[in-house]
PDB file of C-alpha atoms in Angstrom:
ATOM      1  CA  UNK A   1      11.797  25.421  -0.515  1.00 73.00           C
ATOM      2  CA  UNK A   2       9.879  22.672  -3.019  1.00 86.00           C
ATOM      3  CA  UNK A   3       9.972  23.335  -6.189  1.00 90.00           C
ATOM      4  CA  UNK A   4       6.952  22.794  -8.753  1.00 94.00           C
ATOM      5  CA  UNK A   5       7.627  21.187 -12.255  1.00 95.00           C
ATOM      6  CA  UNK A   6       4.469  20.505 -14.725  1.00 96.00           C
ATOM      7  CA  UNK A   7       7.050  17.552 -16.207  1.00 96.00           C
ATOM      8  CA  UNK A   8       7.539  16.211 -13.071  1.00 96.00           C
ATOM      9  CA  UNK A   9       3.757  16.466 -12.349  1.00 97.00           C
ATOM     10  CA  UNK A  10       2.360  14.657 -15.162  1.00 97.00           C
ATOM     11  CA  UNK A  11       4.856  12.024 -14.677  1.00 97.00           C
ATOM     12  CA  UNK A  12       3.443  11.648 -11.508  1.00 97.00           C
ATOM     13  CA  UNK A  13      -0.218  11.589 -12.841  1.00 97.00           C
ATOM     14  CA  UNK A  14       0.473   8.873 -15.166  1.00 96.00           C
ATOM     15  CA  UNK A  15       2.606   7.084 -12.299  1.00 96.00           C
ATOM     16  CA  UNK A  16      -0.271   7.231 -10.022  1.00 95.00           C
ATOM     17  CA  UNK A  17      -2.679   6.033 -12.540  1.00 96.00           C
ATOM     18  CA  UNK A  18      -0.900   2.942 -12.902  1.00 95.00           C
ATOM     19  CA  UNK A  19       0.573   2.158  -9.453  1.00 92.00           C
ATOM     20  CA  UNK A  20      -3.008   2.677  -8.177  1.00 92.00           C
ATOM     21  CA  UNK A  21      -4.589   0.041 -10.324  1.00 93.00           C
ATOM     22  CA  UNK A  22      -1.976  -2.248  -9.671  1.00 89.00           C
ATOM     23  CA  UNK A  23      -2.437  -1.667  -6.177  1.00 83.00           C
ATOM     24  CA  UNK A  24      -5.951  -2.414  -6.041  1.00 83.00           C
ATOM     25  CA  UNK A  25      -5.727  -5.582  -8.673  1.00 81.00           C
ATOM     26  CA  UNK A  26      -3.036  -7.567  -6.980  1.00 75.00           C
ATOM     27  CA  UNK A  27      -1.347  -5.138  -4.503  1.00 73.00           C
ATOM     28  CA  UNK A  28       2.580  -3.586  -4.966  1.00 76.00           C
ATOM     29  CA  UNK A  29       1.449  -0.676  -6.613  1.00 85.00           C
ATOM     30  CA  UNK A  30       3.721   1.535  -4.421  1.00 86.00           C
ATOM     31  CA  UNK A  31       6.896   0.191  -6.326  1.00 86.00           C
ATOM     32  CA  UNK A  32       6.286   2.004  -8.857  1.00 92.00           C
ATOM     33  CA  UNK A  33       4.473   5.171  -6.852  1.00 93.00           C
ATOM     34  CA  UNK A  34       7.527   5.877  -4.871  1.00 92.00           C
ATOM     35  CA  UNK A  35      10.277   5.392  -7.402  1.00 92.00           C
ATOM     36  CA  UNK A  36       8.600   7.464  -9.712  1.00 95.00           C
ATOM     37  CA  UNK A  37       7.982  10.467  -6.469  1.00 94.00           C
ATOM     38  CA  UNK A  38      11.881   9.835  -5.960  1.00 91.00           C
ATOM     39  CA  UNK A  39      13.299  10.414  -9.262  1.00 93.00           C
ATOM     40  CA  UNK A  40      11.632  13.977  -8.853  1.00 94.00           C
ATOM     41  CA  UNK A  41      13.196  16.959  -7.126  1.00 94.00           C
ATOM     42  CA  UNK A  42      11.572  15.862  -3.905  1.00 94.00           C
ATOM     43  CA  UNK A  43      13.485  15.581  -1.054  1.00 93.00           C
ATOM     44  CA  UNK A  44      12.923  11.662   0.403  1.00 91.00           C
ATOM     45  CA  UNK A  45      11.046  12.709   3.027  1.00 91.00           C
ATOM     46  CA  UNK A  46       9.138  14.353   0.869  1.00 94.00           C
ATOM     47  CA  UNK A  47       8.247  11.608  -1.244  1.00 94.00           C
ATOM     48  CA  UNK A  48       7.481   9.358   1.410  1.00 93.00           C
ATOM     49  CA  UNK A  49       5.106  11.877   2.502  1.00 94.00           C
ATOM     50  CA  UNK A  50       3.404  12.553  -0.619  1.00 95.00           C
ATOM     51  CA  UNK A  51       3.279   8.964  -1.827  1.00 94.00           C
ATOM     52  CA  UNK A  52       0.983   8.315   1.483  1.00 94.00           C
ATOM     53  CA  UNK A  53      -1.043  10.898   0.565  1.00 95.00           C
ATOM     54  CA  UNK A  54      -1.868   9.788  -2.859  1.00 93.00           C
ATOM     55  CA  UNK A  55      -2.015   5.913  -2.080  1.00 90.00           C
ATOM     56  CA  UNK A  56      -4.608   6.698   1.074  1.00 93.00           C
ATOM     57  CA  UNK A  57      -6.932   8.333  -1.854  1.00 91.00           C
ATOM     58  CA  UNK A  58      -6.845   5.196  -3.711  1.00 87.00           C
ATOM     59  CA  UNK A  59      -7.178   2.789  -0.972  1.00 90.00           C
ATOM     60  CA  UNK A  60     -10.420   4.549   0.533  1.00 92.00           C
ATOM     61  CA  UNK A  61     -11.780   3.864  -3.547  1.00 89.00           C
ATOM     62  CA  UNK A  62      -9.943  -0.047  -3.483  1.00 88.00           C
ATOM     63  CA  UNK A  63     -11.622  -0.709   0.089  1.00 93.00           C
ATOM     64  CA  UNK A  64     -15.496   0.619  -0.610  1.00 92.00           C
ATOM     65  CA  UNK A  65     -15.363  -1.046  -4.004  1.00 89.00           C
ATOM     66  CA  UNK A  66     -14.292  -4.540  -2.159  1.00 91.00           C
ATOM     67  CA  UNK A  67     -16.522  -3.807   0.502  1.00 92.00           C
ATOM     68  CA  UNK A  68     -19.508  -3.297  -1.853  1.00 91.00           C
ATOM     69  CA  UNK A  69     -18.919  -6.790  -3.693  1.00 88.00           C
ATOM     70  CA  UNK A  70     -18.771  -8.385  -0.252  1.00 91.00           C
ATOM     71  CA  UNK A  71     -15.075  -9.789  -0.766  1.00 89.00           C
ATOM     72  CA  UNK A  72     -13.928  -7.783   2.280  1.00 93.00           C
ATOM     73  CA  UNK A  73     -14.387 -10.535   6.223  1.00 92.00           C
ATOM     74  CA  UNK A  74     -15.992  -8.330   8.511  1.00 93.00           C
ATOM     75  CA  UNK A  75     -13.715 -10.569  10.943  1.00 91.00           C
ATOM     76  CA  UNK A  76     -10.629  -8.162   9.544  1.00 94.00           C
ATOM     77  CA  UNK A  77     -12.167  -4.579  10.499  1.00 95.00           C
ATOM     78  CA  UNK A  78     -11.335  -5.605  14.257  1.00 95.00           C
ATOM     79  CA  UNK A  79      -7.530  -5.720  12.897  1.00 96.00           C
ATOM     80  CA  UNK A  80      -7.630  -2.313  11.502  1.00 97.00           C
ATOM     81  CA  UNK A  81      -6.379  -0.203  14.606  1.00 97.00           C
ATOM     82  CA  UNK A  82      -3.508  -2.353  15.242  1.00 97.00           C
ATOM     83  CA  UNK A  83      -2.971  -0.972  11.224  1.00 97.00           C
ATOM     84  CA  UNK A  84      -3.575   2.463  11.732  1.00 97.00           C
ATOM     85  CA  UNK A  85      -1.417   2.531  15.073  1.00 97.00           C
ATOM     86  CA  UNK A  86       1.450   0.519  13.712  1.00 97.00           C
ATOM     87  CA  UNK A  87       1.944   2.793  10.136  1.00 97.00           C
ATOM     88  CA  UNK A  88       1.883   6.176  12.486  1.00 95.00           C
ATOM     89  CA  UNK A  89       4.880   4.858  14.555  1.00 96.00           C
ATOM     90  CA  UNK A  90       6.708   3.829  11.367  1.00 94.00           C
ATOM     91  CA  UNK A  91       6.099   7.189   9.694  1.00 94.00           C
ATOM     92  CA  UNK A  92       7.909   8.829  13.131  1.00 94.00           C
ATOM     93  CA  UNK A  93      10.426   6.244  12.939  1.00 93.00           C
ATOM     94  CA  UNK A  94      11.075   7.766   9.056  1.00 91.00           C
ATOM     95  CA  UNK A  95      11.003  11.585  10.555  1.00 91.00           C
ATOM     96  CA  UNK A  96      13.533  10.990  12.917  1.00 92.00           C
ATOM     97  CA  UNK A  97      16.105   9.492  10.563  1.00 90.00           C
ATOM     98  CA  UNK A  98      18.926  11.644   8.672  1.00 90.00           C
ATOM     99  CA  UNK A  99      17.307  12.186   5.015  1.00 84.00           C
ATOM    100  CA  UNK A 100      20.859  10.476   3.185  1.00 86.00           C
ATOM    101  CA  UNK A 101      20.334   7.540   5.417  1.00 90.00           C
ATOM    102  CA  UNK A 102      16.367   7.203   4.856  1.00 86.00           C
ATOM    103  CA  UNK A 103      17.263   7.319   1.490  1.00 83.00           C
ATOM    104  CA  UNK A 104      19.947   4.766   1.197  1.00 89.00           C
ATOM    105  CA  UNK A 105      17.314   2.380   3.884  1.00 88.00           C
ATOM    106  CA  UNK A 106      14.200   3.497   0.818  1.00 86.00           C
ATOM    107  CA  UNK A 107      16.102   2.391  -1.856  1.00 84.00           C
ATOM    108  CA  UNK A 108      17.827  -0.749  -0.413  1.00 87.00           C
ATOM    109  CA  UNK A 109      14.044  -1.518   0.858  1.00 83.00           C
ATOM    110  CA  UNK A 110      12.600  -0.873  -3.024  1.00 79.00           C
ATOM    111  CA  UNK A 111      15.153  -3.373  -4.640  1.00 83.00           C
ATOM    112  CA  UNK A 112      14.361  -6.380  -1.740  1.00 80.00           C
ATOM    113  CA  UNK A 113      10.662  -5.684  -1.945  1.00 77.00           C
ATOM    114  CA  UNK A 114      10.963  -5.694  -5.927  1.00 74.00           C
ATOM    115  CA  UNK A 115      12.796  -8.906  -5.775  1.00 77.00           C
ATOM    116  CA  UNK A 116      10.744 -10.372  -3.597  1.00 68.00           C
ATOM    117  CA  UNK A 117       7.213  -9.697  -5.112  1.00 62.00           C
ATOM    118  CA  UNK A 118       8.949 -10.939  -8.404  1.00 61.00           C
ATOM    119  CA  UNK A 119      10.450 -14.423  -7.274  1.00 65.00           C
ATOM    120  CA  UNK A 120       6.921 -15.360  -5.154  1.00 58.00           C
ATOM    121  CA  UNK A 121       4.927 -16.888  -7.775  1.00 50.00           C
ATOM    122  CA  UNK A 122       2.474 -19.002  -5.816  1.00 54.00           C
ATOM    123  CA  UNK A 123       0.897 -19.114  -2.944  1.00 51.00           C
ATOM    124  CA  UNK A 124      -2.670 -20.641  -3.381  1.00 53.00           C
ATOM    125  CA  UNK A 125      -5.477 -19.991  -0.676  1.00 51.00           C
ATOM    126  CA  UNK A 126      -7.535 -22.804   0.932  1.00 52.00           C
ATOM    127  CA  UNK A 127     -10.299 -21.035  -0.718  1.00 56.00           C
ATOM    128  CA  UNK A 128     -12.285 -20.926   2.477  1.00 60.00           C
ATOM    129  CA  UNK A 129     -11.805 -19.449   6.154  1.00 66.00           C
ATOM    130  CA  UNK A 130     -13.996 -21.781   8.422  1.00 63.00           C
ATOM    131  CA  UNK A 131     -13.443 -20.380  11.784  1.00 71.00           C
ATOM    132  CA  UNK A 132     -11.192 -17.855  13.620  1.00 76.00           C
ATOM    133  CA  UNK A 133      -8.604 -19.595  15.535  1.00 83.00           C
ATOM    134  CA  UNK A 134      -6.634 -18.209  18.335  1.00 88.00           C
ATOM    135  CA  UNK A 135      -3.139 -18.969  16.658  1.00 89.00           C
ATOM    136  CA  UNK A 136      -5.194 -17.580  12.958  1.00 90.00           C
ATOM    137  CA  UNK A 137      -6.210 -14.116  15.352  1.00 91.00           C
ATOM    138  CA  UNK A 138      -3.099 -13.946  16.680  1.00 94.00           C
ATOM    139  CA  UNK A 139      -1.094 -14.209  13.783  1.00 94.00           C
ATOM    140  CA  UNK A 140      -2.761 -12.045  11.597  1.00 95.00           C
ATOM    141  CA  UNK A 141      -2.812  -9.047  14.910  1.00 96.00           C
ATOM    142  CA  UNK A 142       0.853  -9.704  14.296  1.00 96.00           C
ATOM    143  CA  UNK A 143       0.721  -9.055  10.669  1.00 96.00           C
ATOM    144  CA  UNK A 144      -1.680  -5.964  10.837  1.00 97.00           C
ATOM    145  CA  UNK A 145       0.648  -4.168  12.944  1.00 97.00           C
ATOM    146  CA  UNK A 146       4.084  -5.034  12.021  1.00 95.00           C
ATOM    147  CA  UNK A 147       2.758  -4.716   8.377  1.00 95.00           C
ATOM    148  CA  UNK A 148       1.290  -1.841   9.116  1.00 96.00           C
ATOM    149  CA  UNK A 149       4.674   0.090  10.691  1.00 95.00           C
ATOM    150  CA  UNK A 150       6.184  -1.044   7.844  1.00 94.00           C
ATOM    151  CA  UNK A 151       3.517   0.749   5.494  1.00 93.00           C
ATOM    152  CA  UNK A 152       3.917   3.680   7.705  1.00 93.00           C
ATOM    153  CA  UNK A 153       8.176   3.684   7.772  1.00 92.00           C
ATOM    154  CA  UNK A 154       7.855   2.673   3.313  1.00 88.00           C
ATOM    155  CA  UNK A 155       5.338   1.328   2.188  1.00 85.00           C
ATOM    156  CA  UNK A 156       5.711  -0.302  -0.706  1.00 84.00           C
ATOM    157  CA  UNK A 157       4.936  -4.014  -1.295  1.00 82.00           C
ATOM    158  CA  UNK A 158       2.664  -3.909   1.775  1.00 87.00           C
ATOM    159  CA  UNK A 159      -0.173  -4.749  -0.234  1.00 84.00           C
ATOM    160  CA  UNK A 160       1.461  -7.699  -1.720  1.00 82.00           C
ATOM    161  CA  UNK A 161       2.780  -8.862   1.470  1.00 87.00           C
ATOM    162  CA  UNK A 162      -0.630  -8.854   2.974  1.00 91.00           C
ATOM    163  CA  UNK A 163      -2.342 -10.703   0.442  1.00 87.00           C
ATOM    164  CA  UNK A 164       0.353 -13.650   0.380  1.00 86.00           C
ATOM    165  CA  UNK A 165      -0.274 -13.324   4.366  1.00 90.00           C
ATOM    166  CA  UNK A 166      -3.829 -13.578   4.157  1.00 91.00           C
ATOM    167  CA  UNK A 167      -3.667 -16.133   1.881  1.00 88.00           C
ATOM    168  CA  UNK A 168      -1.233 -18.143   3.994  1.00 86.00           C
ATOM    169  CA  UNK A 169      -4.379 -18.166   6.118  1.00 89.00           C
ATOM    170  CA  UNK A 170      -6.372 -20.180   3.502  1.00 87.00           C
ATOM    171  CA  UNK A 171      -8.778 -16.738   1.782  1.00 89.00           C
ATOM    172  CA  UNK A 172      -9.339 -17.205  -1.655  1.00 86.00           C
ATOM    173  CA  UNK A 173      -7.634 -14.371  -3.575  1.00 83.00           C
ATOM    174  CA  UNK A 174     -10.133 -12.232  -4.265  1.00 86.00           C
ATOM    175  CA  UNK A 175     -11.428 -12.005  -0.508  1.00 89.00           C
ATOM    176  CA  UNK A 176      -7.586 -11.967   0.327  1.00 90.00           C
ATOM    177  CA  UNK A 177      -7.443  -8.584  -1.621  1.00 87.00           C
ATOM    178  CA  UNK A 178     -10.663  -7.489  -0.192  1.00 91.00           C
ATOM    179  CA  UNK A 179      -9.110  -8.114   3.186  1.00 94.00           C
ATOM    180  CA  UNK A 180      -5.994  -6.452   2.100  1.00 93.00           C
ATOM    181  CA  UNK A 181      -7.936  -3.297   1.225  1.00 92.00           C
ATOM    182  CA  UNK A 182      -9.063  -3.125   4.913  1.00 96.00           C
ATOM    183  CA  UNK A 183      -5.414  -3.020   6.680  1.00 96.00           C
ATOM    184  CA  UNK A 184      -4.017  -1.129   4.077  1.00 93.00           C
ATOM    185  CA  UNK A 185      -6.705   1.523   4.400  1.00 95.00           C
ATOM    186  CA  UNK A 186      -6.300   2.002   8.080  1.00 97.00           C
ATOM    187  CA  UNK A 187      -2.893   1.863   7.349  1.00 96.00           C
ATOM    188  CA  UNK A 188      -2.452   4.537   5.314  1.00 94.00           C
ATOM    189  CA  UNK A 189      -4.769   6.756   6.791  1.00 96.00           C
ATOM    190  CA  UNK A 190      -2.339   6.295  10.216  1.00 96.00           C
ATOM    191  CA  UNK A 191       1.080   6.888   8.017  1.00 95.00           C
ATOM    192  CA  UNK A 192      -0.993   9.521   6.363  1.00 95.00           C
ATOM    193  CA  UNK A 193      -1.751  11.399   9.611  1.00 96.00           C
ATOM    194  CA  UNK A 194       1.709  11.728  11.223  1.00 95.00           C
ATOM    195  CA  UNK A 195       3.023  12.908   8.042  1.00 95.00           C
ATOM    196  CA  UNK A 196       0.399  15.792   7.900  1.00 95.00           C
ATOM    197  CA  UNK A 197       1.412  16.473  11.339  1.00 95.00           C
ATOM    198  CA  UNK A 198       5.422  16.064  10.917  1.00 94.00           C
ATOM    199  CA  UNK A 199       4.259  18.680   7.577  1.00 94.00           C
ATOM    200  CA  UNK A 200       6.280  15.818   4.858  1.00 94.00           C
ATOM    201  CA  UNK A 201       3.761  16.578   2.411  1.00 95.00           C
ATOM    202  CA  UNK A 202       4.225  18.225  -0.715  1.00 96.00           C
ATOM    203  CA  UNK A 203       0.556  19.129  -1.746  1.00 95.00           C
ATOM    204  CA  UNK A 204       0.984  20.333  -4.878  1.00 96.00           C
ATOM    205  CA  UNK A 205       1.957  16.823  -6.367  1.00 96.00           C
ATOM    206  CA  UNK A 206       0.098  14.632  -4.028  1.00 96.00           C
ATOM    207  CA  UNK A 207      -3.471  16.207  -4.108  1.00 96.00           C
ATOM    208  CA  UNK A 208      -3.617  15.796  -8.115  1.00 96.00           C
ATOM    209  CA  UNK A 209      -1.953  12.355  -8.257  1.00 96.00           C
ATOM    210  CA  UNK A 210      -4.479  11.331  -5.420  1.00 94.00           C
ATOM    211  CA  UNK A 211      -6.867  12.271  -7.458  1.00 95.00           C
ATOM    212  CA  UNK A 212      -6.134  10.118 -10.749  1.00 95.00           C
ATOM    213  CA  UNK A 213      -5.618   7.455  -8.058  1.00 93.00           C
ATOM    214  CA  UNK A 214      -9.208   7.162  -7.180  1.00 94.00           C
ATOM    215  CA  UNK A 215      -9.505   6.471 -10.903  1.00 95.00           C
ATOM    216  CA  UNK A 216      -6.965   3.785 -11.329  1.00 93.00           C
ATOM    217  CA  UNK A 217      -7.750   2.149  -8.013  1.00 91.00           C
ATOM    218  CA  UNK A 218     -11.319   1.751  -9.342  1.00 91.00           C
ATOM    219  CA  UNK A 219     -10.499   0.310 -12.074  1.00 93.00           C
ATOM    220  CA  UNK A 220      -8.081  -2.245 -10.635  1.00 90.00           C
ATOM    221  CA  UNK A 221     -10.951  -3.040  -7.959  1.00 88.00           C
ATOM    222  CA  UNK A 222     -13.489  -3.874 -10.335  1.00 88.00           C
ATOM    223  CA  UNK A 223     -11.203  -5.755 -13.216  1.00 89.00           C
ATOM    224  CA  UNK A 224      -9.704  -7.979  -9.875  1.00 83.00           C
ATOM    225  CA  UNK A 225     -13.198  -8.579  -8.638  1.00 84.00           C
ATOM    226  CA  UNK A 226     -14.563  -9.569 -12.396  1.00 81.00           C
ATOM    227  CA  UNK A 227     -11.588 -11.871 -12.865  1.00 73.00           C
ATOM    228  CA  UNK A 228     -11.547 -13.665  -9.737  1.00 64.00           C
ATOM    229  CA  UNK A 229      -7.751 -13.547 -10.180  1.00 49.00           C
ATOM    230  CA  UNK A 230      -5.863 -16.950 -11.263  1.00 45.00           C
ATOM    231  CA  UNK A 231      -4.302 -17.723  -7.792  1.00 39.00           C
ATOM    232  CA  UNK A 232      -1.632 -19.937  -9.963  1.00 37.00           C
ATOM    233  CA  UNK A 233      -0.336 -16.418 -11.587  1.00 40.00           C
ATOM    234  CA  UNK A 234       2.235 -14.580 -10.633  1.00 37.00           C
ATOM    235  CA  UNK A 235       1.601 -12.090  -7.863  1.00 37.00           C
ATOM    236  CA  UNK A 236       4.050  -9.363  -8.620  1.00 36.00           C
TER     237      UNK A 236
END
């Protein structure tokens, strides 16, 4: 039986306001959403299930406010099944593990993904997308769904990830986020699902973090959109 805490839920609140707006500003927000769901009482399944619940709140506010400024490719919303598909098979993949070993695999996962985010420091965009290449479409189906079973299994750094993909592609940051926003919106929404169906969701912490997550993911939108975002800074 879950527990409730009002310490542990206002820790959350103010976790949530900040992991959203770092989600939506340069992505990675979820490494600091799921540690902070983890160092609560929740059991790791738990928190994996929550966390989704939460960060698919702030990415429907992220993706409409990218959307709205016009710095999301329509080209992208073809890529958001493979997305939505992908996550729900990684969230089964996380039900069917033993809880001590999904949480030894979350927390081995949280360290690389921290280190990883932290030592990329660069990776400039062309600026411009031209045309839609085969080997371009193909590689970024690839992306969408193994990115998007990795969202599902953990989630994460899967913003991050897909902007340094996307901008790999030649997008200009901004649109690169925008684009982001897309995949990890279908994403979590597909993660989301199977965890409401598998019943890994503790609704007492995730429905009031969600909801300061629509906040903070606003927020981050908007300030990423007015800044253009220095492509040269560190994307952590």
């Amino acid at each position: 039986m879950l527990e409730f805490h009002w310490q542990e839920l206002f820790f959350l609140l103010g976790a949530g306001f900040v992991g959203s707006f770092v989600d939506a500003a340069v992505g990675g927000g979820g490494l600091i959403t799921l540690p902070a769901f983890m160092a609560t009482s929740v059991p790791t399944p738990y928190a994996l299930g929550s966390n989704k619940f939460a960060a698919s709140i702030g990415a429907v506010t992220s993706f409409f406010t990218f959307a709205r400024s016009g710095k999301v490719d329509p080209k992208i919303l073809k890529l958001m099944p493979l997305s939505f598909l992908g996550s729900g098979a990684g969230a089964c993949i996380a039900y069917l593990l033993p809880e001590q070993l999904l949480r030894i695999i979350v927390v081995l996962a949280l360290v690389g993904t921290a280190c990883y985010t932290y030592r990329r420091k660069n990776w400039d965009g062309m600026g411009r997308v031209d045309a839609m290449t085969r080997s371009m479409a193909f590689g970024m189906a690839a992306m969408a769904w193994f990115l998007g079973m990795y969202d599902g299994f953990f989630g994460p750094g899967t913003g991050s990830f897909l902007i340094f993909g996307f901008l790999y592609f030649g997008y200009d940051f901004v649109t690169a986020a925008g684009n982001t926003k897309a995949l990890n919106l279908a994403s979590n929404i597909g993660g989301l699902i199977a965890f409401l169906l598998l019943g890994r969701v503790y609704l007492a912490y995730a429905l009031p973090m969600g909801m300061v997550e629509i906040i903070g993911a606003r927020l981050g939108a908007k300030f990423a959109i007015k800044k253009g975002w220095d492509t040269s800074a560190p994307c952590t």
